[in-house]
Short mmCIF file of C-alpha atoms and ligand atoms in Angstrom, two decimals:
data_model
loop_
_atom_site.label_atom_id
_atom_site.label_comp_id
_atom_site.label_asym_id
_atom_site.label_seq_id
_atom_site.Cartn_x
_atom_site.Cartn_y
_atom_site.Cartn_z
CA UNK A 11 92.79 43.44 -0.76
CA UNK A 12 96.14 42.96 0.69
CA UNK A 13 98.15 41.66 4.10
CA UNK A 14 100.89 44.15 5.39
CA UNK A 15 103.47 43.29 7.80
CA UNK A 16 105.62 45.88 9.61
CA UNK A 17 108.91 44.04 11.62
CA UNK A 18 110.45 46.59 13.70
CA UNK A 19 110.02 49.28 11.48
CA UNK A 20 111.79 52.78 12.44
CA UNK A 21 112.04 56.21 10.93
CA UNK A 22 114.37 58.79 11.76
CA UNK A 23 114.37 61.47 9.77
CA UNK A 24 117.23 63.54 8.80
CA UNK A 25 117.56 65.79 11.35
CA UNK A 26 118.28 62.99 13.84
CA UNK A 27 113.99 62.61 15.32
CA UNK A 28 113.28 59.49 15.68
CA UNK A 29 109.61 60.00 14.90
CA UNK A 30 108.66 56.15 14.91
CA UNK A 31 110.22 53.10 16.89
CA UNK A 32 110.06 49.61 16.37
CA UNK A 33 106.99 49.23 14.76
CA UNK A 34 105.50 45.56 14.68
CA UNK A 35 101.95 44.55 13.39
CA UNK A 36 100.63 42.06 10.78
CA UNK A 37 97.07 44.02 9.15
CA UNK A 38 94.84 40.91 7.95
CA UNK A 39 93.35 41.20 4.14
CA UNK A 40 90.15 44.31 4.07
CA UNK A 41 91.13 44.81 7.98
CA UNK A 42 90.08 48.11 9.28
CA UNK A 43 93.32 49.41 11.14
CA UNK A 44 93.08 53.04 12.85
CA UNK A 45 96.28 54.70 14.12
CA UNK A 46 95.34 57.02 16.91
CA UNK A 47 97.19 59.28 19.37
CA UNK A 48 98.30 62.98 20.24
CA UNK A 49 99.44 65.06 17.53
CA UNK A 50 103.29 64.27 16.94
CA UNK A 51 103.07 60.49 17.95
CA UNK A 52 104.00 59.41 14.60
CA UNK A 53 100.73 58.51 13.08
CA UNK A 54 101.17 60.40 9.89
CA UNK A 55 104.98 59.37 9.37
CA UNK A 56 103.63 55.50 9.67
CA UNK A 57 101.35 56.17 7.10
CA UNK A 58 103.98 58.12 4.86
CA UNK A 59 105.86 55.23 5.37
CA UNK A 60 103.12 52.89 3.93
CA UNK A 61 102.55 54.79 1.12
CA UNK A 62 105.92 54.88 -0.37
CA UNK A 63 106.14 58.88 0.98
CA UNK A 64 108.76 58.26 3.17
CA UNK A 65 112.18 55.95 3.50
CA UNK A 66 112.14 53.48 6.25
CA UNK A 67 115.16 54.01 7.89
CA UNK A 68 114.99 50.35 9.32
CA UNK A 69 112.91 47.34 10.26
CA UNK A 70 111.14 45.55 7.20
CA UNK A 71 107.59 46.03 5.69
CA UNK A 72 106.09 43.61 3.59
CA UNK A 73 102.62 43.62 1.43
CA UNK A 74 101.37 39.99 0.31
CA UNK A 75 104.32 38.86 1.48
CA UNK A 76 106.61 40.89 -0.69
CA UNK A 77 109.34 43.03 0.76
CA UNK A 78 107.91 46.61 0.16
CA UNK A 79 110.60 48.91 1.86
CA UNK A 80 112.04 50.34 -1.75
CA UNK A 81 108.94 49.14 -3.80
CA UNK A 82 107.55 52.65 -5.73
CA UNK A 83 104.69 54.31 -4.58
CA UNK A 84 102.94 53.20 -7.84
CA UNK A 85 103.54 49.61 -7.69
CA UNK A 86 102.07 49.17 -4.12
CA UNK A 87 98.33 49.39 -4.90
CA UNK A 88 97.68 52.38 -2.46
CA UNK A 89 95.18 54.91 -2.80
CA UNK A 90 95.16 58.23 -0.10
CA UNK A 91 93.05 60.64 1.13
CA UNK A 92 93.96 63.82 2.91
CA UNK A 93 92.52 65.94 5.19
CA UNK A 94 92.93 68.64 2.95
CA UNK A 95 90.83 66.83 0.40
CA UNK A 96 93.43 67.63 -2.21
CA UNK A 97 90.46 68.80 -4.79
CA UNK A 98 91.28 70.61 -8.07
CA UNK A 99 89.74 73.82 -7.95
CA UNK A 100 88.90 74.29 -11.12
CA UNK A 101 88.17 71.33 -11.97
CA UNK A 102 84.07 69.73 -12.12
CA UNK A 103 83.44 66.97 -9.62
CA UNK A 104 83.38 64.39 -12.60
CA UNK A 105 86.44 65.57 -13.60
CA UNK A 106 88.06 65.49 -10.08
CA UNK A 107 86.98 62.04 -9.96
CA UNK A 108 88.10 61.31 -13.57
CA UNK A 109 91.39 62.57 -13.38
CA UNK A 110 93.80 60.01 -12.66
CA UNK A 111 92.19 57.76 -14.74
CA UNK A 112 92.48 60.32 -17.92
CA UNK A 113 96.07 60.08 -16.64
CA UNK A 114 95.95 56.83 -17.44
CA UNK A 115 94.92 57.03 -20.60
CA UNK A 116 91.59 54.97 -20.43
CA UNK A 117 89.01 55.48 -22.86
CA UNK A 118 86.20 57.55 -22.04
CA UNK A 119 83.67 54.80 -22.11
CA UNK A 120 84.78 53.36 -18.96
CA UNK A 121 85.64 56.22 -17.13
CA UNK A 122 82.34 57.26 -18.19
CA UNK A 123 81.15 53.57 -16.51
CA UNK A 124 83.62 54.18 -13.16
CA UNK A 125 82.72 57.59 -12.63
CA UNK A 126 78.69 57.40 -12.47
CA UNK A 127 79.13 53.96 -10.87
CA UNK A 128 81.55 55.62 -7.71
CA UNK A 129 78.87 58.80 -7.67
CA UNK A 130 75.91 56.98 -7.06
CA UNK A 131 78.01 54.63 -4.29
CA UNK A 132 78.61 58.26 -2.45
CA UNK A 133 75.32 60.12 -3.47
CA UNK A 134 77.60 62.73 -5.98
CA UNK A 135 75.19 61.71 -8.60
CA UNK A 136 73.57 65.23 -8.52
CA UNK A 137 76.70 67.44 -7.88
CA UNK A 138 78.86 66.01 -10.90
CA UNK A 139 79.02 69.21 -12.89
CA UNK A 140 79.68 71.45 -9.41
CA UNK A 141 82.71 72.34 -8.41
CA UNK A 142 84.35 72.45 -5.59
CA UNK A 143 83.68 75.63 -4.06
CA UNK A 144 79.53 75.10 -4.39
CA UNK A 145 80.07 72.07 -2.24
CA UNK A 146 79.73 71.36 1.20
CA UNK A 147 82.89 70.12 3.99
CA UNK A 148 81.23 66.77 3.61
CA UNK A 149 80.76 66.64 0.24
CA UNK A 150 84.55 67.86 -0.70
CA UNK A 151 85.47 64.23 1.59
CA UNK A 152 83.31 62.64 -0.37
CA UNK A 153 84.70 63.39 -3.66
CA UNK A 154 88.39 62.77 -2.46
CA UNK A 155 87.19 59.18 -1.23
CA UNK A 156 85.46 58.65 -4.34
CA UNK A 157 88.97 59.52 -6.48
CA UNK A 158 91.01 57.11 -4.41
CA UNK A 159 87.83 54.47 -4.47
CA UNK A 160 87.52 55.02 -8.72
CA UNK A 161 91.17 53.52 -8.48
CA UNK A 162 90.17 49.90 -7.57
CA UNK A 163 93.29 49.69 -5.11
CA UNK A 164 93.51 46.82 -2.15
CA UNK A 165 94.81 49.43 0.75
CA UNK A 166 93.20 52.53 1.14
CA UNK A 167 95.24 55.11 3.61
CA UNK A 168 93.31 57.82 4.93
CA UNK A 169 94.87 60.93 7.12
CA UNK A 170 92.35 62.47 9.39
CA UNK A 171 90.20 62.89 6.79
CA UNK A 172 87.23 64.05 8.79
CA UNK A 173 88.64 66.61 10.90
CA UNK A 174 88.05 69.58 8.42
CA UNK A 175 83.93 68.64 9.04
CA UNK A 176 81.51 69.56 11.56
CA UNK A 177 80.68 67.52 14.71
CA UNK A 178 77.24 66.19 12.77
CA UNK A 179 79.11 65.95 8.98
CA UNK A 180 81.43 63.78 10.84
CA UNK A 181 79.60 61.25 12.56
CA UNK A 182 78.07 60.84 9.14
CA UNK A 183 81.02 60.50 7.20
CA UNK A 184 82.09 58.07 9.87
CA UNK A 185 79.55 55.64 9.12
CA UNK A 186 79.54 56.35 5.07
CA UNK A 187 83.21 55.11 5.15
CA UNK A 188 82.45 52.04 7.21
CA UNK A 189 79.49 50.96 4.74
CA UNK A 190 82.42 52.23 2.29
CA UNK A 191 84.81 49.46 3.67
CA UNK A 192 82.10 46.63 3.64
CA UNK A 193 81.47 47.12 0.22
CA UNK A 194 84.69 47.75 -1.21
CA UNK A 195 87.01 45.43 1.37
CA UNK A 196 90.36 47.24 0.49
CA UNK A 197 92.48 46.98 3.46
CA UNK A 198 91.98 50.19 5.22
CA UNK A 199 94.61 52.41 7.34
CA UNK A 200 92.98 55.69 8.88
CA UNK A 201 94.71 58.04 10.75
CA UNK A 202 93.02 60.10 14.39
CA UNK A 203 93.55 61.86 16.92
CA UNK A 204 89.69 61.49 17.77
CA UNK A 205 89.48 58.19 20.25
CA UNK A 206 85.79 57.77 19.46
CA UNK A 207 86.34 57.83 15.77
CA UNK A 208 88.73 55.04 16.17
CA UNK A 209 86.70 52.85 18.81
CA UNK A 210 83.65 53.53 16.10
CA UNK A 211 85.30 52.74 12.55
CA UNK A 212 88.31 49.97 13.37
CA UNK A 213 88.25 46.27 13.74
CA UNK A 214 91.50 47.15 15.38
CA UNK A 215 92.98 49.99 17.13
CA UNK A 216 97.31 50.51 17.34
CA UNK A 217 97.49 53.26 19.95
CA UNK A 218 100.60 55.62 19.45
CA UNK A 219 102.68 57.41 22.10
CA UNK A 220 104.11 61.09 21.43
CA UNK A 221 108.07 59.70 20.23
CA UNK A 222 106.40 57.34 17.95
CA UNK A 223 106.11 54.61 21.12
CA UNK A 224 103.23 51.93 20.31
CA UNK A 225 101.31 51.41 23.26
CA UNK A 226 98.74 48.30 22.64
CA UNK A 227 97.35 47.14 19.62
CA UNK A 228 93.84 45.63 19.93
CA UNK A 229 89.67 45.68 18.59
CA UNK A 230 87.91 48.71 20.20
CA UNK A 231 86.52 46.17 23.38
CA UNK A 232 90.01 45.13 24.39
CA UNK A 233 91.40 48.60 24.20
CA UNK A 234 88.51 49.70 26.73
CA UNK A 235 88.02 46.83 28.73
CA UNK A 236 91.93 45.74 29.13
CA UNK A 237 94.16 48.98 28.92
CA UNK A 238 97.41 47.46 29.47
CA UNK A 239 98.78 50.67 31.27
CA UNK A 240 97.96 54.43 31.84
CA UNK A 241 98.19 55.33 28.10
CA UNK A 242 95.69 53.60 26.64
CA UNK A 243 93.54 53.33 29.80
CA UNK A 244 93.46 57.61 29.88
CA UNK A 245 93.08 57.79 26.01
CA UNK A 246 90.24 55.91 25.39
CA UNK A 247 86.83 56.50 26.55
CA UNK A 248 84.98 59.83 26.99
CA UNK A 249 85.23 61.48 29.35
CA UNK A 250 88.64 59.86 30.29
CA UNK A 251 89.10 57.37 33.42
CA UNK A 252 89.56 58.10 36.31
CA UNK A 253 92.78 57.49 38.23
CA UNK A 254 93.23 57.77 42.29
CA UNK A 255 97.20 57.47 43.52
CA UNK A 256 97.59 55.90 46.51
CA UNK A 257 100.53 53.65 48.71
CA UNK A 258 99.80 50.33 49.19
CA UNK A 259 99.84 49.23 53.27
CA UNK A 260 98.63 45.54 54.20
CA UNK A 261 96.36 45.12 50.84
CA UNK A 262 94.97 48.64 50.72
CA UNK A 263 95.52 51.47 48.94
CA UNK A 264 95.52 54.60 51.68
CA UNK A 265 94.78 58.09 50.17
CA UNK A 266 92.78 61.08 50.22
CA UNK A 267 90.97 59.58 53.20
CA UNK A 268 90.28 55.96 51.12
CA UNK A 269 91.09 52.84 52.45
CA UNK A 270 90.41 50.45 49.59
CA UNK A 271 90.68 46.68 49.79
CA UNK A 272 92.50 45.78 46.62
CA UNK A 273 92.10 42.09 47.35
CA UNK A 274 89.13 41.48 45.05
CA UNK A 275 91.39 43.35 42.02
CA UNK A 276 94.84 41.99 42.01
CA UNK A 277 95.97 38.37 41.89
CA UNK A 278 99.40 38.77 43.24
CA UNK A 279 98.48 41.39 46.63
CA UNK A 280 102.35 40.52 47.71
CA UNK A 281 103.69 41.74 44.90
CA UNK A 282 102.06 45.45 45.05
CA UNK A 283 102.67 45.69 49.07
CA UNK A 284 104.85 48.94 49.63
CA UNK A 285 104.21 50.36 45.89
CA UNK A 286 102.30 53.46 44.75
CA UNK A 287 99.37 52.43 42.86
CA UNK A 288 97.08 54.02 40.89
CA UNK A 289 93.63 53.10 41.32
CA UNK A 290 91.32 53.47 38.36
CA UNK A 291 87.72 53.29 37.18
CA UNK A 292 85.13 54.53 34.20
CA UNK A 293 82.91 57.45 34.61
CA UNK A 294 80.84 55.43 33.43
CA UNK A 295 80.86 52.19 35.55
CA UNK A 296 79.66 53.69 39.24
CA UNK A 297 76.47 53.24 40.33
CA UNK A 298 74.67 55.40 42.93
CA UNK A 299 74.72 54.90 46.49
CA UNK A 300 76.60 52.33 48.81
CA UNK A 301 76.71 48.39 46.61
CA UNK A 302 77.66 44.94 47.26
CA UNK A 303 80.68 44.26 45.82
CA UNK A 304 81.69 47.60 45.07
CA UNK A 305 84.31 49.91 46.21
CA UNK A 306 82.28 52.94 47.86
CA UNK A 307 83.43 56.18 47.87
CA UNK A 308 82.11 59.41 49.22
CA UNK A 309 82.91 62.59 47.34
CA UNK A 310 81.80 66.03 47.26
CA UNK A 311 79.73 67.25 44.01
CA UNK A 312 81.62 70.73 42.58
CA UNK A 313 79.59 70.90 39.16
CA UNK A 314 77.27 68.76 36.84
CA UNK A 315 76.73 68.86 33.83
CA UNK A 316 73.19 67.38 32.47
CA UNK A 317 73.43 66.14 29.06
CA UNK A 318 70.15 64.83 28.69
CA UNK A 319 70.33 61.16 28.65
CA UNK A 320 73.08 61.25 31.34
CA UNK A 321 74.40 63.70 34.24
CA UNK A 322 78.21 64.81 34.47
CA UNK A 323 79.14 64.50 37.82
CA UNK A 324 83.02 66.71 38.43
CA UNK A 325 83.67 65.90 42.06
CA UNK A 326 86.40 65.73 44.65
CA UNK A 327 87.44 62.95 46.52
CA UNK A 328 89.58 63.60 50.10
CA UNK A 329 89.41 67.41 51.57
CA UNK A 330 91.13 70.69 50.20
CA UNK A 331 94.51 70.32 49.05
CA UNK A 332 94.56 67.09 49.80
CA UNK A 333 92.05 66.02 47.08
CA UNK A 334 91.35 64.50 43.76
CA UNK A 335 89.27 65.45 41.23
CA UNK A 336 86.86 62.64 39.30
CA UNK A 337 83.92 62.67 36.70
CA UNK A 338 81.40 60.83 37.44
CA UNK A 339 78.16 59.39 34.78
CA UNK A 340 74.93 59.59 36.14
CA UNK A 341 71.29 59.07 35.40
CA UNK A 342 69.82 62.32 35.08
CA UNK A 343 67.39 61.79 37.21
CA UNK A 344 70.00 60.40 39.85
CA UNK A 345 71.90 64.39 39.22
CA UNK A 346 73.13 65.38 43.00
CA UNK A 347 73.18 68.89 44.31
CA UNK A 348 76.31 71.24 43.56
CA UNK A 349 78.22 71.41 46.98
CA UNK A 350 76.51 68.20 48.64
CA UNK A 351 78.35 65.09 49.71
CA UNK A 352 77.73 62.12 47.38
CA UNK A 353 78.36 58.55 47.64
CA UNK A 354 79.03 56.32 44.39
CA UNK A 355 80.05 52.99 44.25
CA UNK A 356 82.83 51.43 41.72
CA UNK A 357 82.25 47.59 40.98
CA UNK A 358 84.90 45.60 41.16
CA UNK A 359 84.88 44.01 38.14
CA UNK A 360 85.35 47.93 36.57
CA UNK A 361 87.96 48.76 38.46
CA UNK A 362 91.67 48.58 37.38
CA UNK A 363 95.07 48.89 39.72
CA UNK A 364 97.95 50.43 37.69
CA UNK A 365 102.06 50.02 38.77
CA UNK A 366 102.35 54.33 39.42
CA UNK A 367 106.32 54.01 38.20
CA UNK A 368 105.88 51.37 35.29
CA UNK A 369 102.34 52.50 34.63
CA UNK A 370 101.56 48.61 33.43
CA UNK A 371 97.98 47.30 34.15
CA UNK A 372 98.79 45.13 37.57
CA UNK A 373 97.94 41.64 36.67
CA UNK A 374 94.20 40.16 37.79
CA UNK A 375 91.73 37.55 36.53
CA UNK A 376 88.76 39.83 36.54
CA UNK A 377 86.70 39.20 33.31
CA UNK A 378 85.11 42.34 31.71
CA UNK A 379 82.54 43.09 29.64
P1 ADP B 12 101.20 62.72 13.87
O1 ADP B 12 100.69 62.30 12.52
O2 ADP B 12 100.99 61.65 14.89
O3 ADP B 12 100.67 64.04 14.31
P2 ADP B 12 103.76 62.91 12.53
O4 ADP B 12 103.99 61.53 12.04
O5 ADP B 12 103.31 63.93 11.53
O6 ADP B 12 102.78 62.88 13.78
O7 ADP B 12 105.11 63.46 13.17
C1 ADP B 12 105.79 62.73 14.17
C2 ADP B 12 106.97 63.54 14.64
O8 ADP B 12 107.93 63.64 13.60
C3 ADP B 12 106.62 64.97 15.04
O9 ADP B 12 107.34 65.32 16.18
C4 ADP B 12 107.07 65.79 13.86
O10 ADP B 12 107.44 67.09 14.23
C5 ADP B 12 108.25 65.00 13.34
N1 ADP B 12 108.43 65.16 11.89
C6 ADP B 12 107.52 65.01 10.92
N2 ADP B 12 108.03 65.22 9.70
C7 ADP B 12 109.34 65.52 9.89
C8 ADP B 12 110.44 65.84 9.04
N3 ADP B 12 110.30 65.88 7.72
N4 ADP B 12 111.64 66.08 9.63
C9 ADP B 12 111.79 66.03 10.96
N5 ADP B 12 110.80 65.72 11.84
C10 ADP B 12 109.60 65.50 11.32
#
């Protein structure tokens, strides 16, 4: 296991990008740290960076406490796995997963041992003498994490290593590396772009912004309970939040025919008088009908979507061109008609007020859960 430390750690590369910025997070011993954000936010280049792959143009980074900037790629205890799963073609599984140990020169006995023992940990047991090409997406990932997991390294780095896998391989793989993590406890850094694979795998979350811009670093509940601006807040959860602009006149926020008290949502009402706002909420959080202590708003249904435990509500909120669009969760059995009028409610403690020019979370004391 080991601790990494990052102080304001920048790359640039050599044609002038300046693909990360200021880069500042301690990672705990056998953490589970996912990077996650739009393709081109850096994620990868961090990563590189970790791994010895790439300079650091600037800023420190430190494992156990030792500067690591210049330390070699060997020396830093890192094993990696690709999306591409990296496999050798010709090569057997066993002899995939022996092969950097053969490099090593270590007898046959023991890689014999490590081998069988890393198999049966990922169910290869059976496919040792396939190779690659008689094996499934899933199984490919599974050899790759079993020839960085053979290694016995304290930080594993992963790079999207599920996206070459189904929607059903995935979710699988998902939870075979988590129970991979518990056992093993090497510090773990896994690269997204997939939200839910982040919010499902991490003990903490660092989202990225395209420019290599962190936005909030945080476990899965703060990221989705306390967004600290538009970013994060439209990033994570599925389908994304939903955000209403609006001015700010005498405590409300006045748009697309809504006049909503923001009183119960924002501490400092002074402070927001005047200012565009951006009024937000979870598909998820509105309940049906008019509610006590709610913010009700009446929209008109253009589409649903039933999805079997829950109903997609896309609806409009204000008339014509003057309107905004919103998703909206439902109980199936709760599904409105396509072109009828339909009134949801938005609890107050699930809904957020964002600055519209700094896009920052406006402060409040509501507690979430
Ligand atoms: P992500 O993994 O989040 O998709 P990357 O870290 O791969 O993003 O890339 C971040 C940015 O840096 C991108 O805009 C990419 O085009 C740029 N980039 C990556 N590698 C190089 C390079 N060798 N030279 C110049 N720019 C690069």
């Amino acid at each position: 296991m080991a601790q990494l430390l990052f102080k304001d750690v920048n790359k640039v590369y050599p044609n002038g990008y300046h693909a990360v910025h200021d880069f500042n997070m301690e990672i705990g011993d056998g953490e589970f740290i996912c990077l996650v954000g739009d393709s081109g936010c850096g994620k990868s280049t961090t990563l590189r960076m970790i791994a010895g792959l790439e300079d650091i143009t600037a800023g420190e980074f430190y494992i156990d406490g030792k500067l690591a900037n210049n330390m070699s790629s060997r020396d830093r205890g890192i094993a990696m796995v690709f999306q591409s799963y990296a496999l050798y073609p010709h090569l057997t599984v066993y002899e995939n997963l022996a092969f950097g140990l053969t490099l090593e020169g270590i007898d046959a006995d023991v890689i014999e041992e490590k081998v069988q023992a890393t198999a049966k940990i990922l169910g290869l047991t059976e496919y040792l003498e396939r190779f690659p090409r008689q094996l499934s997406g899933g199984q490919c990932q599974r050899v790759a994490v079993g020839r960085a997991l053979i290694r016995k390294v304290n930080i594993f780095l992963m790079d999207e290593p599920l996206s070459n896998l189904d929607a059903k391989q995935r979710v699988t793989m998902r939870s075979e590396i988590k129970q991979i993590h518990r056992s093993v406890g090497a510090t773990t850094i896994y690269v997204t772009h997939d939200q839910t694979e982040a919010m499902t795998m991490s003990d903490r979350i660092v989202v990225m912004k395209s420019g290599g811009y962190v936005q909030q670093i945080g476990t899965p509940h703060e990221l989705y309970f306390y967004p600290k601006n538009l970013f994060v807040a439209g990033f994570i959860g599925e389908p994304p939040m939903n955000f209403i602009r609006g001015k700010v006149q005498d405590g409300k926020m006045t748009s697309y025919g809504l006049s909503l008290d923001l009183k119960p949502v924002v501490k400092d009402l002074s402070a927001i008088e005047g200012r565009e706002v951006v009024f937000a909420f979870r598909p998820e959080s509105v309940k049906v009908g008019k509610q006590k202590g709610a913010y009700s708003i009446t929209s008109n249904v253009e589409l649903t979507e039933l999805l079997g435990d829950t109903t997609n509500v896309y609806a409009t909120v204000g008339d014509g061109e003057n309107s905004v669009n919103v998703i909206l969760k439902v109980s199936p059995h709760d599904t409105p008609e396509t072109g009828s009028s339909f009134t949801f409610s938005v609890p107050n403690v699930s809904a957020y007020v964002f600055d519209a020019e700094t896009e920052n979370v406006i402060e409040n004391d509501i507690v979430r859960r």
